mmCIF file of C-alpha atoms in Angstrom:
data_model
loop_
_atom_site.group_PDB
_atom_site.id
_atom_site.type_symbol
_atom_site.label_atom_id
_atom_site.label_comp_id
_atom_site.label_asym_id
_atom_site.label_seq_id
_atom_site.Cartn_x
_atom_site.Cartn_y
_atom_site.Cartn_z
ATOM 1 C CA MET A 48 7.308 -3.644 16.597
ATOM 2 C CA ILE A 49 6.275 0.013 15.399
ATOM 3 C CA CYS A 50 6.905 0.725 12.012
ATOM 4 C CA VAL A 51 7.313 4.503 10.856
ATOM 5 C CA ALA A 52 7.937 5.480 7.560
ATOM 6 C CA SER A 53 7.968 8.786 5.389
ATOM 7 C CA ALA A 54 5.277 9.694 3.596
ATOM 8 C CA GLY A 55 7.139 10.858 0.843
ATOM 9 C CA ASN A 56 8.890 13.547 -1.305
ATOM 10 C CA ASP A 57 6.958 14.066 -4.530
ATOM 11 C CA GLY A 58 4.606 16.479 -2.984
ATOM 12 C CA GLU A 59 1.495 14.547 -3.797
ATOM 13 C CA GLN A 60 -1.651 13.340 -2.225
ATOM 14 C CA ASN A 61 -1.424 9.688 -2.643
ATOM 15 C CA PRO A 62 -2.617 7.231 -0.063
ATOM 16 C CA SER A 63 -1.131 4.070 -1.580
ATOM 17 C CA ILE A 64 2.229 5.688 -1.651
ATOM 18 C CA PHE A 65 5.524 4.155 -0.688
ATOM 19 C CA PRO A 66 6.794 3.339 2.291
ATOM 20 C CA ALA A 67 4.024 5.210 4.588
ATOM 21 C CA GLY A 68 1.190 3.940 2.301
ATOM 22 C CA TYR A 69 2.342 0.002 2.012
ATOM 23 C CA LEU A 70 0.370 -0.834 4.814
ATOM 24 C CA SER A 71 -2.144 0.510 7.061
ATOM 25 C CA GLU A 72 -0.555 -0.112 9.914
ATOM 26 C CA VAL A 73 2.581 1.785 9.510
ATOM 27 C CA ILE A 74 2.677 5.114 10.892
ATOM 28 C CA GLY A 75 3.361 7.624 7.919
ATOM 29 C CA VAL A 76 5.111 10.887 8.680
ATOM 30 C CA ALA A 77 5.060 14.086 6.878
ATOM 31 C CA SER A 78 7.398 16.810 6.846
ATOM 32 C CA THR A 79 7.023 20.563 8.211
ATOM 33 C CA ASN A 80 8.952 23.610 8.275
ATOM 34 C CA ASN A 81 9.829 26.017 10.964
ATOM 35 C CA ARG A 82 6.851 27.286 10.949
ATOM 36 C CA ASP A 83 5.001 23.929 11.381
ATOM 37 C CA ILE A 84 3.334 24.161 7.852
ATOM 38 C CA ARG A 85 3.837 21.220 5.466
ATOM 39 C CA SER A 86 6.795 21.062 3.258
ATOM 40 C CA THR A 87 5.876 21.931 -0.352
ATOM 41 C CA PHE A 88 8.022 18.511 -0.918
ATOM 42 C CA SER A 89 5.699 16.742 1.455
ATOM 43 C CA ASN A 90 3.385 13.907 0.573
ATOM 44 C CA TYR A 91 0.004 14.328 1.946
ATOM 45 C CA GLY A 92 -3.571 13.048 2.242
ATOM 46 C CA SER A 93 -5.998 11.105 4.173
ATOM 47 C CA GLY A 94 -5.185 6.932 4.917
ATOM 48 C CA LEU A 95 -1.005 8.021 4.388
ATOM 49 C CA VAL A 96 0.044 10.733 6.884
ATOM 50 C CA ASP A 97 -0.490 10.371 10.459
ATOM 51 C CA VAL A 98 1.957 12.968 11.927
ATOM 52 C CA ALA A 99 4.266 15.715 10.992
ATOM 53 C CA ALA A 100 7.619 16.575 12.023
ATOM 54 C CA PRO A 101 10.253 18.961 11.446
ATOM 55 C CA GLY A 102 11.773 18.164 7.926
ATOM 56 C CA GLU A 103 13.317 20.796 6.448
ATOM 57 C CA GLY A 104 16.424 22.701 7.248
ATOM 58 C CA ASP A 105 17.468 19.765 9.800
ATOM 59 C CA VAL A 106 21.173 19.740 10.550
ATOM 60 C CA ALA A 107 22.229 15.721 10.291
ATOM 61 C CA LEU A 108 24.886 13.571 9.508
ATOM 62 C CA TYR A 109 26.730 13.544 6.744
ATOM 63 C CA PRO A 110 29.063 11.115 4.844
ATOM 64 C CA GLY A 111 32.817 11.609 5.560
ATOM 65 C CA ASN A 112 31.855 12.246 9.450
ATOM 66 C CA ASN A 113 30.568 15.883 8.645
ATOM 67 C CA TYR A 114 26.925 17.529 9.096
ATOM 68 C CA ALA A 115 24.869 19.026 6.259
#
């Protein structure tokens, strides 16, 4: 089983933050913008973030059979 979790959205450097910092085996993912720079709201830090991926301005499913 592979467990991947968000690094969080508080803009903090805190390696024990839940969910990505809950266990060392969890792969923590931070958010980047369209210039591949860390999103200001994305948590960061060694021991928390293993990989970063686009997380701003993404089109996603939204309640009511819509996209946002």
